[in-house]
Coordinates of C-alpha atoms in Angstrom, one line a residue:
M78 CA 16.2 16.4 -14.5
G79 CA 15.0 16.7 -18.0
S80 CA 17.8 15.3 -20.1
M81 CA 18.3 11.5 -20.4
Y82 CA 22.0 12.7 -19.7
G83 CA 21.8 14.5 -16.7
N84 CA 22.2 18.4 -16.4
Q85 CA 24.5 19.8 -19.5
M86 CA 26.0 16.8 -20.0
G87 CA 27.6 16.1 -16.3
N88 CA 31.4 17.1 -17.3
G89 CA 31.7 14.4 -20.0
S90 CA 29.7 11.7 -18.3
M91 CA 26.4 10.6 -20.3
Y92 CA 24.7 11.2 -17.3
G93 CA 26.0 13.6 -15.3
F94 CA 24.5 15.1 -12.3
S95 CA 21.3 13.6 -10.2
N96 CA 18.9 15.7 -9.2
N97 CA 20.4 17.0 -6.8
G98 CA 23.2 18.5 -8.1
S99 CA 25.1 15.7 -6.9
Q100 CA 27.7 13.6 -9.1
M101 CA 26.1 10.0 -9.2
N102 CA 28.3 7.1 -7.8
M103 CA 27.7 4.4 -10.9
G104 CA 30.8 2.4 -9.7
S105 CA 29.0 0.4 -7.1
M106 CA 25.4 0.2 -8.7
Y107 CA 24.3 0.5 -5.6
S108 CA 23.3 3.7 -5.0
Q109 CA 19.8 5.4 -4.4
G110 CA 19.1 8.3 -6.6
G111 CA 20.2 6.9 -9.7
M112 CA 18.5 7.0 -13.1
G113 CA 15.1 6.3 -13.8
S114 CA 14.5 3.2 -15.8
L115 CA 13.5 3.0 -19.6
Y116 CA 10.2 1.6 -18.2
G117 CA 9.7 3.7 -15.1
L118 CA 10.6 2.8 -11.6
G119 CA 7.4 0.1 -12.2
G120 CA 9.2 -1.7 -14.3
M121 CA 6.9 -3.1 -17.1
G122 CA 4.0 -2.6 -14.7
S123 CA 4.8 1.1 -14.7
M124 CA 5.1 1.0 -18.7
Y125 CA 1.7 0.6 -19.2
R126 CA 0.1 2.6 -17.0
P127 CA -0.4 6.1 -17.4
V128 CA 2.1 7.8 -16.3
G129 CA 2.5 11.1 -16.9
S130 CA 5.8 10.9 -18.0
M131 CA 6.4 8.0 -19.9
Y132 CA 9.2 7.2 -19.3
G133 CA 9.1 8.6 -16.0
M134 CA 8.1 7.0 -12.2
G135 CA 5.6 9.7 -11.4
G136 CA 2.0 9.3 -10.9
A137 CA -0.9 10.6 -13.4
G138 CA -0.6 13.9 -14.8
Q139 CA 3.0 14.0 -12.9
T140 CA 6.7 14.6 -14.5
S141 CA 9.0 12.2 -13.8
A142 CA 12.1 13.7 -11.6
Y143 CA 14.6 11.2 -14.0
N144 CA 12.9 10.7 -17.0
F145 CA 13.9 8.7 -19.5
A146 CA 17.0 7.3 -18.5
A147 CA 18.8 4.4 -20.5
Q148 CA 17.9 1.1 -18.9
W149 CA 21.4 -0.3 -21.0
G150 CA 23.8 1.8 -19.0
S151 CA 26.9 4.3 -20.8
L152 CA 25.8 4.6 -24.7
A153 CA 28.4 7.4 -25.0
N154 CA 31.3 5.5 -23.7
M155 CA 30.9 2.6 -27.0
S156 CA 32.6 1.9 -30.0
Q157 CA 30.6 1.1 -32.8
Q158 CA 33.0 -2.2 -33.7
T159 CA 31.0 -5.7 -33.3
G160 CA 32.5 -9.2 -33.5
E161 CA 35.4 -8.1 -31.5
M162 CA 38.2 -11.1 -31.0
S163 CA 38.9 -11.6 -27.5
E164 CA 42.6 -11.4 -26.6
D165 CA 43.1 -15.2 -26.4
G166 CA 42.1 -15.3 -30.8
R167 CA 38.9 -17.1 -29.6
R168 CA 35.4 -14.8 -30.9
S169 CA 33.7 -14.2 -27.9
S170 CA 31.0 -16.5 -26.7
I171 CA 28.8 -13.4 -26.5
S172 CA 29.1 -13.0 -30.9
G173 CA 26.9 -13.8 -33.3
K174 CA 25.5 -17.2 -34.0
G175 CA 25.2 -19.6 -31.1
G176 CA 25.7 -17.6 -27.8
F177 CA 25.5 -14.1 -26.8
G178 CA 26.8 -11.4 -28.9
K179 CA 30.0 -9.0 -27.5
N180 CA 30.0 -5.9 -28.7
S181 CA 30.8 -2.2 -27.9
K182 CA 33.3 -1.5 -24.6
I183 CA 30.9 0.4 -21.7
T184 CA 32.9 1.4 -19.0
T185 CA 31.7 0.3 -15.9
E186 CA 30.7 3.6 -14.0
D187 CA 28.0 3.9 -16.9
L188 CA 26.4 0.8 -17.1
C189 CA 22.8 0.1 -16.2
P190 CA 22.1 3.1 -14.0
N191 CA 20.0 3.2 -10.7
I192 CA 16.1 3.7 -11.5
G193 CA 15.5 5.9 -7.8
T194 CA 14.0 4.7 -5.1
F195 CA 11.4 2.6 -4.4
E196 CA 9.5 4.7 -2.2
D197 CA 8.7 7.3 -4.9
G198 CA 7.3 4.9 -7.0
R199 CA 3.4 4.6 -7.4
P200 CA 2.3 1.1 -5.7
I201 CA 0.8 -1.3 -8.6
K202 CA -2.0 -4.3 -7.5
R203 CA -0.1 -7.6 -6.6
S204 CA -1.2 -11.1 -7.1
G205 CA 0.5 -12.4 -4.0
K206 CA 3.3 -13.7 -6.6
R207 CA 6.3 -12.6 -6.7
G208 CA 6.5 -10.9 -10.5
G209 CA 3.6 -9.1 -9.7
N210 CA 0.8 -10.1 -12.1
R211 CA -0.8 -13.3 -12.4
L212 CA 1.0 -15.1 -16.2
Y213 CA -0.8 -18.3 -15.4
S214 CA -3.8 -19.7 -17.2
K215 CA -5.5 -21.2 -14.5
D216 CA -6.6 -25.0 -13.2
K217 CA -10.2 -25.8 -14.8
N218 CA -11.2 -25.8 -11.2
D219 CA -9.7 -22.6 -10.1
T220 CA -12.4 -19.9 -10.3
T221 CA -10.1 -17.4 -9.2
A222 CA -9.6 -14.5 -12.2
P223 CA -6.2 -13.8 -13.3
V224 CA -4.9 -10.3 -12.3
V225 CA -3.6 -8.1 -15.5
T226 CA -2.9 -4.7 -16.0
S227 CA -2.8 -5.1 -19.7
S228 CA -2.9 -7.7 -22.8
S229 CA -0.1 -6.6 -23.4
Q230 CA 1.2 -7.8 -20.2
A231 CA -0.5 -11.1 -19.9
S232 CA 1.2 -12.1 -23.1
A233 CA 4.5 -12.8 -22.1
M234 CA 4.1 -15.9 -21.0
T235 CA 0.4 -18.2 -20.4
I236 CA 1.5 -21.2 -18.0
K237 CA -0.1 -23.7 -16.3
R238 CA 0.5 -24.4 -13.6
K239 CA -0.9 -27.4 -10.6
T240 CA -3.3 -26.0 -7.8
S241 CA -2.1 -26.4 -4.6
G242 CA -2.1 -24.4 -1.7
S243 CA 0.8 -22.3 -2.4
S244 CA -1.4 -19.0 -3.8
F245 CA -2.4 -16.8 -1.3
Q246 CA -3.3 -12.6 -1.4
S247 CA -0.2 -10.8 -1.0
A248 CA 1.0 -8.8 2.2
A249 CA 1.3 -5.2 2.0
T250 CA 4.5 -4.6 3.6
R251 CA 6.9 -7.0 4.8
S252 CA 5.4 -8.2 8.3
T253 CA 6.7 -11.3 10.4
G254 CA 4.3 -13.8 10.7
T255 CA 3.3 -13.7 7.2
T256 CA 1.5 -17.1 6.9
A257 CA -2.2 -18.4 5.3
T258 CA -4.0 -22.0 5.6
T259 CA -4.2 -23.9 3.0
K260 CA -7.7 -25.9 2.5
D261 CA -5.6 -28.7 3.5
G262 CA -5.4 -26.8 7.1
K263 CA -1.5 -26.4 6.7
T264 CA -0.1 -23.1 7.4
R265 CA 2.1 -21.6 4.9
A266 CA 4.0 -18.9 4.3
K267 CA 2.9 -16.1 2.1
V268 CA 4.9 -13.9 -0.5
P269 CA 5.3 -10.1 0.4
A270 CA 4.6 -7.8 -1.8
N271 CA 7.5 -6.1 -2.1
F272 CA 10.6 -6.2 -3.8
D273 CA 13.4 -6.6 -1.3
V274 CA 15.6 -9.6 -1.1
H275 CA 13.6 -12.8 0.2
T276 CA 14.8 -15.5 2.0
L277 CA 14.4 -19.1 2.2
L278 CA 15.4 -21.2 4.8
V279 CA 15.4 -25.0 4.5
V280 CA 15.5 -26.9 7.5
G281 CA 16.9 -30.7 6.6
Q282 CA 16.0 -33.5 9.3
D283 CA 19.0 -35.1 10.6
K284 CA 18.1 -35.8 14.0
G285 CA 19.7 -33.0 15.4
S286 CA 18.1 -30.0 17.5
Y287 CA 20.2 -27.2 17.2
V288 CA 18.3 -25.7 14.5
T289 CA 14.3 -25.9 14.6
V290 CA 11.4 -24.8 12.1
R291 CA 9.1 -22.3 14.7
D292 CA 6.5 -21.4 11.9
P293 CA 6.6 -20.5 8.3
N294 CA 8.3 -17.4 9.2
A295 CA 11.1 -18.3 11.9
V296 CA 13.6 -20.9 13.0
V297 CA 15.7 -21.2 16.0
F298 CA 18.6 -21.7 16.8
Q299 CA 19.5 -23.5 20.0
S300 CA 23.4 -23.8 21.5
G301 CA 25.0 -23.7 25.1
G302 CA 21.9 -23.4 26.3
K303 CA 20.6 -20.1 24.6
K304 CA 18.4 -19.7 22.2
E305 CA 18.3 -17.1 18.5
T306 CA 15.1 -16.8 16.4
F307 CA 16.1 -16.1 12.8
E308 CA 13.0 -14.3 10.9
C309 CA 12.5 -15.5 7.2
D310 CA 10.1 -15.2 4.6
E311 CA 9.7 -18.5 4.4
A312 CA 11.1 -21.9 6.3
L313 CA 10.6 -25.3 5.8
E314 CA 11.7 -28.8 7.0
Q315 CA 13.3 -31.2 4.3
T316 CA 13.4 -34.8 5.1
S317 CA 16.1 -35.8 2.7
D318 CA 18.9 -33.9 0.6
S319 CA 16.9 -35.2 -2.6
E320 CA 13.3 -33.7 -1.4
D321 CA 11.2 -31.4 -3.7
V322 CA 11.3 -28.3 -1.8
D323 CA 7.8 -26.8 -2.6
S324 CA 8.4 -23.4 -1.7
V325 CA 6.0 -20.5 -2.7
L326 CA 9.2 -18.2 -2.8
L327 CA 10.6 -20.6 -5.7
S328 CA 6.6 -20.4 -7.3
G329 CA 7.2 -16.3 -7.3
L330 CA 10.1 -16.1 -8.4
R331 CA 9.4 -18.5 -11.8
G332 CA 5.9 -16.7 -12.6
N333 CA 8.6 -13.1 -12.2
W334 CA 10.9 -14.9 -14.9
F335 CA 8.6 -16.4 -17.2
G336 CA 7.1 -12.7 -16.7
G337 CA 9.9 -11.3 -18.9
H338 CA 11.8 -10.0 -15.8
N339 CA 15.4 -10.0 -14.4
S340 CA 15.2 -12.9 -11.4
S341 CA 18.0 -14.4 -9.1
L342 CA 18.3 -17.3 -6.9
L343 CA 20.6 -17.3 -5.0
V344 CA 21.9 -20.7 -2.9
A345 CA 23.9 -21.4 0.3
A346 CA 24.4 -24.4 2.0
G347 CA 25.7 -25.6 6.1
K348 CA 27.7 -28.1 6.6
G349 CA 27.4 -31.1 4.4
K350 CA 24.5 -29.5 2.5
T351 CA 26.3 -28.5 -0.3
E352 CA 24.7 -31.4 -2.4
A353 CA 20.8 -30.8 -0.6
S354 CA 21.7 -26.5 -2.4
Y355 CA 22.2 -27.9 -5.7
N356 CA 19.1 -30.1 -5.6
L357 CA 17.5 -27.2 -4.8
A358 CA 18.7 -25.8 -8.1
R359 CA 18.2 -27.7 -9.8
G360 CA 14.6 -29.1 -8.9
F361 CA 13.7 -25.4 -10.0
I362 CA 15.5 -25.3 -13.2
D363 CA 14.0 -28.7 -13.9
T364 CA 10.5 -27.4 -13.1
C365 CA 10.4 -24.0 -14.7
L366 CA 11.4 -25.9 -18.2
Q367 CA 8.8 -29.0 -17.5
R368 CA 6.7 -25.8 -17.2
L369 CA 7.6 -24.4 -20.3
E370 CA 7.6 -27.0 -22.3
T371 CA 3.9 -28.3 -21.1
N372 CA 2.7 -24.6 -21.9
E373 CA 4.5 -24.2 -25.4
K374 CA 1.3 -25.1 -28.0
D375 CA -1.3 -24.4 -25.6
A376 CA 0.5 -20.8 -25.3
S377 CA 1.4 -19.9 -28.7
T378 CA 4.9 -19.4 -27.9
V379 CA 8.3 -20.4 -28.6
F380 CA 10.7 -20.1 -26.1
D381 CA 14.9 -21.5 -25.9
I382 CA 17.3 -20.9 -22.9
T383 CA 20.8 -20.0 -23.7
I384 CA 23.0 -20.4 -20.8
T385 CA 26.7 -20.1 -19.6
M386 CA 28.4 -21.0 -16.5
C387 CA 31.0 -19.9 -14.0
A388 CA 33.3 -20.7 -11.2
I389 CA 34.0 -17.4 -9.8
K390 CA 37.4 -17.1 -7.3
N391 CA 38.5 -14.3 -5.4
G392 CA 36.1 -11.7 -7.4
D393 CA 37.6 -10.9 -10.7
T394 CA 38.8 -14.6 -12.0
G395 CA 36.5 -17.0 -13.2
K396 CA 36.8 -20.6 -14.9
D397 CA 34.5 -21.6 -17.9
L398 CA 32.4 -24.4 -16.3
L399 CA 31.3 -25.0 -20.1
G400 CA 34.5 -25.3 -22.3
S401 CA 37.9 -25.5 -21.3
G402 CA 41.3 -24.1 -20.0
D403 CA 41.5 -23.0 -16.8
Y404 CA 40.8 -19.5 -14.5
K405 CA 41.2 -16.4 -16.0
K406 CA 39.9 -12.5 -15.6
L407 CA 36.1 -12.2 -15.7
K408 CA 34.9 -10.3 -18.8
L409 CA 31.8 -8.8 -17.1
A410 CA 29.3 -7.9 -19.6
S411 CA 25.6 -6.4 -19.5
S412 CA 22.2 -6.8 -22.0
P413 CA 19.9 -3.8 -22.0
I414 CA 17.4 -5.5 -21.2
Y415 CA 18.4 -8.4 -19.4
G416 CA 21.0 -7.3 -17.4
P417 CA 24.2 -8.8 -16.3
C418 CA 25.8 -11.7 -18.0
L419 CA 29.4 -12.5 -19.0
N420 CA 31.8 -12.5 -22.4
D421 CA 33.8 -15.2 -23.7
L422 CA 32.7 -18.1 -21.9
T423 CA 31.3 -21.0 -23.5
T424 CA 27.4 -20.9 -24.2
K425 CA 24.4 -23.7 -24.5
T426 CA 21.0 -23.3 -26.1
T427 CA 18.4 -25.8 -24.9
K428 CA 14.7 -26.3 -25.4
K429 CA 14.2 -29.5 -23.0
S430 CA 14.5 -30.1 -19.5
A431 CA 16.6 -33.1 -19.9
E432 CA 19.0 -31.2 -21.9
T433 CA 19.0 -28.4 -19.7
L434 CA 20.1 -30.2 -16.3
K435 CA 22.4 -31.8 -18.8
V436 CA 24.1 -28.9 -19.3
F437 CA 23.5 -27.1 -15.6
N438 CA 24.8 -30.7 -14.2
G439 CA 27.8 -31.1 -16.4
G440 CA 29.2 -27.3 -14.7
L441 CA 28.5 -28.5 -11.2
S442 CA 30.2 -31.3 -12.5
A443 CA 33.8 -28.8 -13.8
A444 CA 33.5 -27.2 -10.4
K445 CA 36.6 -28.3 -8.3
D446 CA 37.0 -26.1 -5.9
K447 CA 34.5 -25.9 -3.0
K448 CA 35.0 -22.4 -2.2
D449 CA 34.5 -21.1 -5.8
I450 CA 30.7 -19.2 -6.2
I451 CA 29.6 -21.3 -9.2
C452 CA 27.4 -19.0 -10.9
A453 CA 24.9 -19.7 -14.2
F454 CA 22.7 -17.4 -16.3
L455 CA 20.3 -18.5 -18.1
V456 CA 18.2 -16.5 -20.3
L457 CA 14.9 -17.3 -21.1
K458 CA 13.9 -16.0 -24.7
Q459 CA 10.3 -15.9 -25.8
I460 CA 8.8 -15.6 -28.8
K461 CA 4.3 -15.0 -28.9
K462 CA 2.1 -14.1 -31.5
V463 CA 0.1 -11.2 -31.3
G464 CA -2.3 -10.5 -33.2
S465 CA -0.6 -10.3 -37.1
G466 CA 2.7 -9.3 -35.4
T467 CA 4.9 -11.1 -32.9
E468 CA 6.8 -10.1 -29.2
V469 CA 9.7 -10.9 -27.9
H470 CA 10.9 -11.1 -24.0
L471 CA 14.2 -11.1 -22.9
S472 CA 14.6 -12.1 -19.2
S473 CA 17.7 -13.7 -17.3
L474 CA 17.8 -16.0 -14.3
C475 CA 20.7 -15.8 -12.5
V476 CA 21.6 -18.7 -10.1
A477 CA 24.6 -18.8 -7.7
L478 CA 25.5 -21.6 -5.4
F479 CA 27.6 -20.9 -2.6
Q480 CA 28.6 -23.5 -1.5
E481 CA 29.7 -24.0 2.2
E482 CA 31.1 -20.4 1.7
V483 CA 28.4 -18.4 3.5
A484 CA 31.0 -15.6 3.7
N485 CA 30.9 -14.9 -0.2
L486 CA 27.0 -14.2 0.5
V487 CA 28.0 -12.0 3.0
S488 CA 30.6 -10.1 1.3
L489 CA 28.2 -10.0 -1.9
K490 CA 25.5 -8.2 0.2
D491 CA 28.8 -5.8 1.3
K492 CA 30.1 -4.8 -2.0
S493 CA 33.5 -6.3 -0.4
S494 CA 36.2 -5.3 -3.2
S495 CA 37.4 -8.7 -3.3
S496 CA 33.7 -10.1 -4.3
P497 CA 32.0 -10.1 -8.3
H498 CA 29.6 -7.7 -6.6
K499 CA 29.0 -5.8 -9.5
L500 CA 27.9 -9.0 -11.5
F501 CA 25.6 -9.2 -8.8
R502 CA 24.4 -5.7 -8.8
Y503 CA 21.1 -6.5 -10.1
A504 CA 20.7 -9.7 -7.8
L505 CA 21.3 -7.5 -4.6
G506 CA 20.3 -3.9 -4.9
G507 CA 19.1 -3.9 -8.2
P508 CA 15.7 -4.5 -10.3
S509 CA 15.2 -7.9 -10.0
V510 CA 13.0 -10.2 -8.2
C511 CA 15.7 -12.7 -6.0
C512 CA 15.2 -15.5 -3.6
S513 CA 18.0 -16.2 -1.5
A514 CA 17.9 -19.6 0.0
L515 CA 19.8 -21.3 2.8
C516 CA 20.0 -25.2 3.4
V517 CA 20.5 -26.5 6.8
S518 CA 20.9 -29.5 8.7
N519 CA 19.4 -29.3 12.1
S520 CA 22.4 -31.3 13.4
D521 CA 24.6 -28.2 13.0
E522 CA 26.1 -26.6 15.6
K523 CA 27.4 -24.1 13.2
A524 CA 24.3 -23.4 11.6
R525 CA 24.0 -19.6 12.7
D526 CA 26.8 -18.5 10.6
G527 CA 24.1 -19.1 7.7
L528 CA 21.6 -18.1 9.4
E529 CA 23.1 -15.0 9.9
A530 CA 24.2 -14.3 6.7
E531 CA 20.5 -14.7 5.2
R532 CA 19.5 -12.3 8.6
K533 CA 22.2 -9.7 6.7
V534 CA 20.3 -10.2 2.8
R535 CA 17.5 -9.6 3.6
E536 CA 17.7 -6.5 4.9
V537 CA 18.5 -5.8 1.0
K538 CA 16.1 -3.8 -1.4
N539 CA 15.9 -4.4 -4.2
R540 CA 13.6 -2.4 -7.0
E541 CA 11.0 -3.7 -9.6
P542 CA 12.4 -5.6 -12.1
R543 CA 12.3 -3.9 -15.7
S544 CA 10.0 -5.6 -18.7
G545 CA 12.2 -8.0 -21.4
N546 CA 9.7 -6.4 -23.6
V547 CA 12.3 -6.3 -26.7
K548 CA 9.8 -4.0 -29.2
K549 CA 8.8 -2.0 -26.6
F550 CA 13.2 -1.0 -25.7
I551 CA 13.1 -0.2 -28.9
G552 CA 9.9 2.4 -29.7
Y553 CA 11.2 4.0 -26.7
T554 CA 15.1 4.3 -27.4
E555 CA 13.9 5.4 -31.5
K556 CA 11.9 8.2 -29.5
E557 CA 15.2 9.4 -27.5
I558 CA 17.3 9.3 -30.2
A559 CA 14.9 11.6 -32.1
R560 CA 15.0 14.1 -29.1
Q561 CA 18.7 13.9 -29.3
K562 CA 18.8 14.8 -32.3
E563 CA 16.4 17.9 -31.9
K564 CA 19.3 19.2 -29.2
L565 CA 21.8 19.0 -32.3
S566 CA 20.9 22.6 -33.8
S567 CA 21.1 24.3 -30.2
A568 CA 24.2 22.7 -29.4
S569 CA 27.4 23.9 -29.3
D570 CA 30.3 21.9 -31.0
S571 CA 31.7 20.4 -28.1
E572 CA 28.5 18.9 -27.2
K573 CA 27.7 18.1 -31.1
K574 CA 30.4 15.5 -30.4
S575 CA 29.0 14.1 -27.8
I576 CA 25.6 13.7 -29.2
E577 CA 26.5 12.6 -32.1
K578 CA 28.7 10.1 -30.9
R579 CA 25.4 9.0 -28.4
V580 CA 23.3 9.1 -30.8
A581 CA 25.4 6.4 -33.3
S582 CA 26.0 4.0 -30.3
M583 CA 21.6 4.1 -29.3
E584 CA 21.2 3.2 -33.8
S585 CA 23.9 0.6 -33.0
M586 CA 22.1 -1.1 -30.3
V587 CA 18.8 -0.2 -31.5
K588 CA 20.1 -2.4 -34.7
D589 CA 20.8 -5.4 -32.4
A590 CA 17.5 -5.2 -31.0
Q591 CA 15.4 -4.8 -33.8
E592 CA 17.3 -7.7 -35.4
M593 CA 16.1 -9.8 -32.7
Q594 CA 12.8 -8.6 -33.0
D595 CA 12.5 -9.7 -36.7
N596 CA 13.9 -13.0 -36.8
P597 CA 14.3 -13.7 -33.1
E598 CA 14.7 -17.8 -33.4
K599 CA 17.8 -17.0 -35.2
T600 CA 19.1 -14.6 -33.2
A601 CA 21.0 -14.3 -30.3
P602 CA 20.7 -12.7 -27.2
K603 CA 23.6 -9.5 -27.0
G604 CA 25.5 -8.6 -24.1
Y605 CA 28.2 -5.3 -24.0
A606 CA 31.3 -5.6 -22.4
M607 CA 32.0 -3.5 -19.4

């Protein structure tokens, strides 16, 4: 597709038609063959490689079939109004100071287009960590050289981490029995090198025998004299609900988030394991923040976390867990850089592990209905001095807690009309690294429901996450604005109106991004209403 916006503007749609001539189905956000990412199929990694088309997916000397497609959705359908008031008279929590910013209107059909199939992309070298290249500064006794493709990638964040047996070589593709032996002789799972949804099964040791860990990549469910094996990407035993979950999948997910990429953690629970699922999420967030705090000075990087939380009921209504009020219709939104978010929710900005956990625990306490999906978005802003300039990275972590309602997880996977699947379009089927975890007791005779849910979710193939580099985003978008303006001289009157509207929308959003780049410590991340 020569134009970012499709073949002859596609009957008024910003993106028009796909390269096979069929109109793209943008509603579900899951279909393949959609638009290319701003950074190419390879996300941040591909952006820095000489891939022929600066904006596309092809290899060296190859022109992308998709070219530059908007990373941030339909600009043609956005108004120029900012700071819009919500229906109840409150200024959006995504607006202005102290939260996300609510800006213009975007239709669900055009927002955040698909980025083509993973199979068409060029493979990248993997370190074995989820999120691609290693962005950690290693322990002084660890002589392993970090793997990076450019200084730009490595500069997103430098994180010191404990040396443990969780560093493994990558697997070229998913396979059963993907394990490695650590220095202390333990057999642990390895992180697959693909971007499929990866599953983590945590089996509580509660004096039962219904569920047993067969090996690091499988558990066995036994009931009524029958045995059934459920394969996964990592299986662990847990002696108590409060025990830390030492997972290679979670370690890789953390590295991906720190690397400036969209990340997702979905956690479900079997009977009696809701608190264990909460603790898994708490432990992950706590470890992330402790690492960020420890390395802030060493990496010359300033960071903060912007948090929103809600309890979702019936797919389209939710309760603000950090504010007041009852359930109301969800205001879906999305950022051009870090992906899905929600408007009209209270936001909290934190910099310390203790205060972040306080906010998160407060949200959990406010969630009263055990059938709701508890959803939290934590947007990490990283500001790093690079030479005489500054690099700003924005990356979102979506944490979803399904409690004991494992059927809700399957509904999202199946894109049921009664589920909030559009809100989770990155986590399941989109450009995000996703870990789906299940906490289950070995004494749960109905554990099969949760295990089967994870097996189904494991079928989902995600795509490589995009870069959260604000400066790169601005640069490429400005080039596309210039290209669109060049088309005005030869455009018809109707085409000129469409192009002018599109350019105005892009310029407005570039202005927002430039404000973040110029004054990142005082500028809040902004999402755009769908």
